[in-house]
Amino acid sequence: MALTPPATMRAAVLYGPGDIRVVERAVPEPGPGEVLVRVAMCGTCGTDLKILDGHFPQTPPYGDFVPGHEWAGTVMACGATVDEFSPGDRVCIEAHSGCGRCDNCLTGRYTACLNYANAAKGHRASGMTADGGFAEYALHNSNALYRMPASVSFEDAVLITTAGTGLYGLDVAGGYIAGQDVVVFGPGPVGLMTVQLCTALAANRVILVGTRASRLEAGRRLGATHIVNARETDPVKEILELTDGHGADVSIEASGGADAPQQCAEVTKRAGRIVVVAYYADRVTFDLSAVVRKDISIYTSRGEGGNNVKRAVAMAAAGRLRGAELVTHRIPLDEVAEAFRIVRERDGDPIKVVVTP
Amino acid sequence: MALTPPATMRAAVLYGPGDIRVVERAVPEPGPGEVLVRVAMCGTCGTDLKILDGHFPQTPPYGDFVPGHEWAGTVMACGATVDEFSPGDRVCIEAHSGCGRCDNCLTGRYTACLNYANAAKGHRASGMTADGGFAEYALHNSNALYRMPASVSFEDAVLITTAGTGLYGLDVAGGYIAGQDVVVFGPGPVGLMTVQLCTALAANRVILVGTRASRLEAGRRLGATHIVNARETDPVKEILELTDGHGADVSIEASGGADAPQQCAEVTKRAGRIVVVAYYADRVTFDLSAVVRKDISIYTSRGEGGNNVKRAVAMAAAGRLRGAELVTHRIPLDEVAEAFRIVRERDGDPIKVVVTP
Amino acid sequence: MALTPPATMRAAVLYGPGDIRVVERAVPEPGPGEVLVRVAMCGTCGTDLKILDGHFPQTPPYGDFVPGHEWAGTVMACGATVDEFSPGDRVCIEAHSGCGRCDNCLTGRYTACLNYANAAKGHRASGMTADGGFAEYALHNSNALYRMPASVSFEDAVLITTAGTGLYGLDVAGGYIAGQDVVVFGPGPVGLMTVQLCTALAANRVILVGTRASRLEAGRRLGATHIVNARETDPVKEILELTDGHGADVSIEASGGADAPQQCAEVTKRAGRIVVVAYYADRVTFDLSAVVRKDISIYTSRGEGGNNVKRAVAMAAAGRLRGAELVTHRIPLDEVAEAFRIVRERDGDPIKVVVTP
Amino acid sequence: MALTPPATMRAAVLYGPGDIRVVERAVPEPGPGEVLVRVAMCGTCGTDLKILDGHFPQTPPYGDFVPGHEWAGTVMACGATVDEFSPGDRVCIEAHSGCGRCDNCLTGRYTACLNYANAAKGHRASGMTADGGFAEYALHNSNALYRMPASVSFEDAVLITTAGTGLYGLDVAGGYIAGQDVVVFGPGPVGLMTVQLCTALAANRVILVGTRASRLEAGRRLGATHIVNARETDPVKEILELTDGHGADVSIEASGGADAPQQCAEVTKRAGRIVVVAYYADRVTFDLSAVVRKDISIYTSRGEGGNNVKRAVAMAAAGRLRGAELVTHRIPLDEVAEAFRIVRERDGDPIKVVVTP
């Protein structure tokens, strides 16, 4: 059984830097290994602003590209060979689907696919190198979709993708933080989801560092045991005091702030781990010698990978991961440009702005 | 400040196979790196029966050995160089303290110390190669003690040591089970604590297999999402059904049953992990070819190690690990022989029998 | 440029248990992601005997299946999207190519593909679930082919696949054996290649255990620092003596002997590793308690995986891995049945029997 | 049997910044777990200059401190409990011996000991927090000494400690580089020993980057497959060309150059690893976003740890690690100040300057 999609749909197409327009397009048909999904909701994130401004490498040409890489919806039709899903299944995504044939995909590192953006070889980064979710319908490879039970809302689902980025960072760093002290820098969506992940993985102290009281309070509701407002106190000093002078076992940098790498170096315990899940406006400057002297390793996550969205879905289904309460704005697809204005100008203190077709 | 212990104490001394007597002994004095603890409670376990029967290698000579390796209490005095603890601190233990100088201790594998039982070189396995906790007072190396907050009861503390065995098994296996399906064979104390650990580490399904309904129900209360009574159903068939035919990502063998290794081989997913935290009456027989064909790895834990008791204390302090409800019998030290009778004969369906001085 | 293959070829087709016949078949055409190779040589191994006898699951139907999973040759033509290879490239293979979409493929464990034998989803195990190399031409997925320089002979190349099995076993076990003592049980092709791998990875002692003097001598030539003839001496006793009583850091079981797992348990050091790269005639019996007591982990490798054939090619190209000298018999394709008779009856003490079209 | 050391010895004592004098001192006596060694040779390194200038934290007070942390010699006497060594044994060292009781020592990370410089608790960093090897005799903890066969010269032995730093870096990074492309920045002693290590561990390409032709040639003799003179060519461009445009799997930063971290970020393959075994004059500046975007992890090694000197000794004994040819200057102990002048001024292009009592 396949649900019957219409022939055309509304979709937000990027026509030039900052020029995104909602137009009528043909609904795509799923090829082998592909699935067509009716989009219920698509989140916006900082990377979308780069994409919108034309600062993201390897996007499709203007006039023919639908962004949006944090989406969820309902399966409409499955392409050849796809029996993993059935029409009607509620699904969320990870953006990256690797080529399956390069060294990195073969060894499970598909977010680092060496055939990045090579659609012919099977790579697809939804909303980045291929059409994404700011549309009524979207295609994705079956291996980047995850079925979710009815108990997980679409709002939650959008944030599951966000959580996948933090969870992959923890995974790359070994994945075992039970009973350890963790600091999370940056109470944006990734940071706030990561606070929850750390709690769900039985961390001991979860210390959230930020500058906006409302965000820090959100973090506390989501499980942070301590919050540190870097506008009011020196976070390095405070974290060291909270952690018996030794520092945190794990520091997670989700802020993208220019000072954050140095602060991570200072607050991380000897033999500890730093996990970077952020991007920076410029090159960063920090005391790498201190990192060496303290035997610290630095891990990174460019996005949800390592099949961690599957793990995150399970955590959400069990009630351990709540995303919906981070959704502060719901904007109709036709007003997608307004959604980006809100994100860019931080109008109304948005945490996660979602677009609904 | 040091609390003042008395000169002598009551202690349960092993005089021969099955011959354990409570006698008066001098209270030991802590040497460098040692801590004297007033024992609040000491758990009994299957290994104690082997020790009692003289089937445990490298125990001290009869007439001069106090068993007991799952104990907790209050710090009375610290030996030279010990500033990690203060009199009055409530502590629990891990049994093993390594020599700190062999290849294995140097690389963090102190439960596999190559100087096992060599006290002169610093090794001590409390209640196994050195005096343990069936006494009013006990010594231990400072590196095997863990401070606990007031919110963790001594009953909980005894089971934290038990939990440490399962947690070390998970640690050795990578430590990352979030969102994965786990089967636990054997609802004894190790198995039941491991069920809680898996829940606390955000596993997806936690399937507990056993033969006694009361134990299985205890497991359900502690977080098992599914229970399988192997007397009533074929556990292999049922687990495969529960896990979409693929089997569990992780199988934890805590039963010591002769059939369990084979069942693990059958219910573990391709590329999955088996963790063995049990001992067997005899050599075991199973289809090792199937383990190879399925790319499965087998990890083991002989006891709490890898600093995991520290992690378990943090989990207990956060309310994620409850031990007290597994304590079914509290027996005064003077009746320690009776405690062992209960354990041996399973009189009154004991889960954890603790001895209180 | 594509070389032009003929329309038909000679190929060894399995018609029933033990009934393999060389017939004329159409040369296949490479589809998307596939490569057509003119086979230079195809090795035989123990698994082939199981396949020949019909004891291997999920082979194609009789009358339509060409076995052979250790082959090398020259690229003739590349299917759509394949730019990794060019006609004329000399290549060797790993047998397994995963679906790229199941949990295990996504996380780099493609030899444990959950869509094993599902060709529609992209899985292919050459010579096991799809046509293999006992033919003049063979197809394979581009992600399971490895280019080799002219300095690596086709004889070497056949053994590179064999080496990949041992190397993947070491990889799964952590991959780091420099300066450690290793025991290899079983001087068959896998064992002998693994001896070389251990030497190439800078192991300290490399102790080879076997029963045939000629094989042990071959092992010594390939780098074994010690050889133990289990017919003449007790291998457990001798290995413990060679390793200061502690045993080997790593034991590699490549013999498939019924006693070998127990011997591994006895000769492996506390906290050591056992790597099983063998299959057994029956269930095996061994002291699992001892494995637990010694904190040993057991890793397995069902075949070359984890992109390790790429590593092995590099090692061969650098002269660190020699395979050709293990090739004891070269049999023309038309006499493939005779090749299997030699393997089965061990006629002439074959190490590796290769078939040449 | 103990060899009989004299009552006094000549030793180089630091009296103030840059003020090192050879004086007469009592030969120390080994306490429990300690070993007295007659020093055959002690290497100098960059860290010694910091120590000499008073820029190294936690050194003993002026007038009472003998530096020197790369030494080798012959065991004279063993303290209580030491049966691992006998008088006459030839030994080399790793500088760090941990407390054996902090979280990091318990889990095998003793170079990151949380009781660093706390001698009472058992920590000792020879030549850094305790007397070292610029003397006729030196004490060390037994767990930081490694016996070597006669085939390993003392010159080699001094460099084994150096190799241990690179080897620990590789160990922390996973230890498995067989068949992979590696770049080593900085042909100093650590870099040149690391080139050898990479060769011994069966790396594929080993590309050495430096600025002095003589050093690069030394690297080529020691196994580098490619050398890049950064004065003559752009190393980033050249390395990318050498590695098919993808970059190296592993970049090892052993130069301490201000530009090197950025170069590592640029030449490391997606999902690759950077290993930092250097210190920097100042904070470093590099494109951390690129590291994140490429899914790269950064590992560090502050010095030989993880029992890797044991591995390096085995590699040297097997002829896979040559140190002696890096020893360019042999200076008598009485002229230790001159030795440091040579190192500081790079007089005569020294690679490793050793001091002999």
Short mmCIF file of C-alpha atoms in Angstrom, two decimals, chain A residues 32-33 80-84 94 98 100-110 115 118 120-121 142-144 146 306-307 310, chain C residues 32-33 80-84 94 98 100-110 115 118 120-121 142-144 146 306-307 310:
data_model
loop_
_atom_site.label_atom_id
_atom_site.label_comp_id
_atom_site.label_asym_id
_atom_site.label_seq_id
_atom_site.Cartn_x
_atom_site.Cartn_y
_atom_site.Cartn_z
CA PRO A 32 15.64 2.48 -5.35
CA GLY A 33 16.47 2.74 -1.66
CA ALA A 80 12.37 -0.24 -4.95
CA THR A 81 13.97 -2.56 -2.38
CA VAL A 82 12.71 -0.56 0.59
CA ASP A 83 10.87 -2.83 2.98
CA GLU A 84 12.16 -1.19 6.12
CA GLU A 94 19.52 12.19 10.11
CA GLY A 98 26.89 8.18 3.02
CA GLY A 100 28.57 3.30 1.41
CA ARG A 101 31.70 2.71 -0.62
CA CYS A 102 34.48 5.05 0.48
CA ASP A 103 36.95 4.22 3.24
CA ASN A 104 35.03 6.27 5.75
CA CYS A 105 31.59 4.88 5.01
CA LEU A 106 32.98 1.34 5.05
CA THR A 107 34.27 1.92 8.57
CA GLY A 108 31.13 3.57 9.85
CA ARG A 109 32.10 7.23 9.57
CA TYR A 110 29.53 8.30 7.04
CA ASN A 115 32.17 11.25 -1.73
CA ASN A 118 28.31 13.01 -4.91
CA ALA A 120 25.56 9.60 -8.23
CA LYS A 121 27.52 7.51 -5.78
CA SER A 142 16.04 4.71 3.66
CA ASN A 143 19.19 4.36 5.77
CA ALA A 144 18.81 7.88 7.15
CA TYR A 146 14.13 6.33 11.73
CA GLY A 306 27.02 6.71 13.77
CA ASN A 307 23.40 5.59 13.78
CA LYS A 310 18.28 5.54 16.25
CA PRO C 32 25.92 0.60 -11.22
CA GLY C 33 28.66 0.40 -8.62
CA ALA C 80 27.90 3.30 -13.86
CA THR C 81 29.27 5.66 -11.20
CA VAL C 82 32.48 3.69 -10.75
CA ASP C 83 35.44 5.98 -11.16
CA GLU C 84 37.54 4.40 -8.43
CA GLU C 94 37.35 -8.88 0.10
CA GLY C 98 27.46 -4.94 2.80
CA GLY C 100 25.18 -0.05 3.39
CA ARG C 101 21.85 0.56 5.04
CA CYS C 102 21.40 -1.77 8.03
CA ASP C 103 22.53 -0.87 11.56
CA ASN C 104 25.69 -2.90 11.19
CA CYS C 105 26.78 -1.55 7.82
CA LEU C 106 26.09 2.00 8.99
CA THR C 107 28.45 1.48 11.90
CA GLY C 108 31.17 -0.17 9.87
CA ARG C 109 30.46 -3.83 10.62
CA TYR C 110 29.60 -4.96 7.11
CA ASN C 115 20.73 -8.01 5.01
CA ASN C 118 19.94 -9.85 0.10
CA ALA C 120 18.45 -6.50 -4.01
CA LYS C 121 19.56 -4.37 -1.10
CA SER C 142 33.50 -1.52 -6.26
CA ASN C 143 33.72 -1.10 -2.48
CA ALA C 144 35.12 -4.61 -2.09
CA TYR C 146 41.42 -3.04 -3.80
CA GLY C 306 36.64 -3.29 8.33
CA ASN C 307 38.49 -2.21 5.20
CA LYS C 310 43.22 -2.15 2.03
#
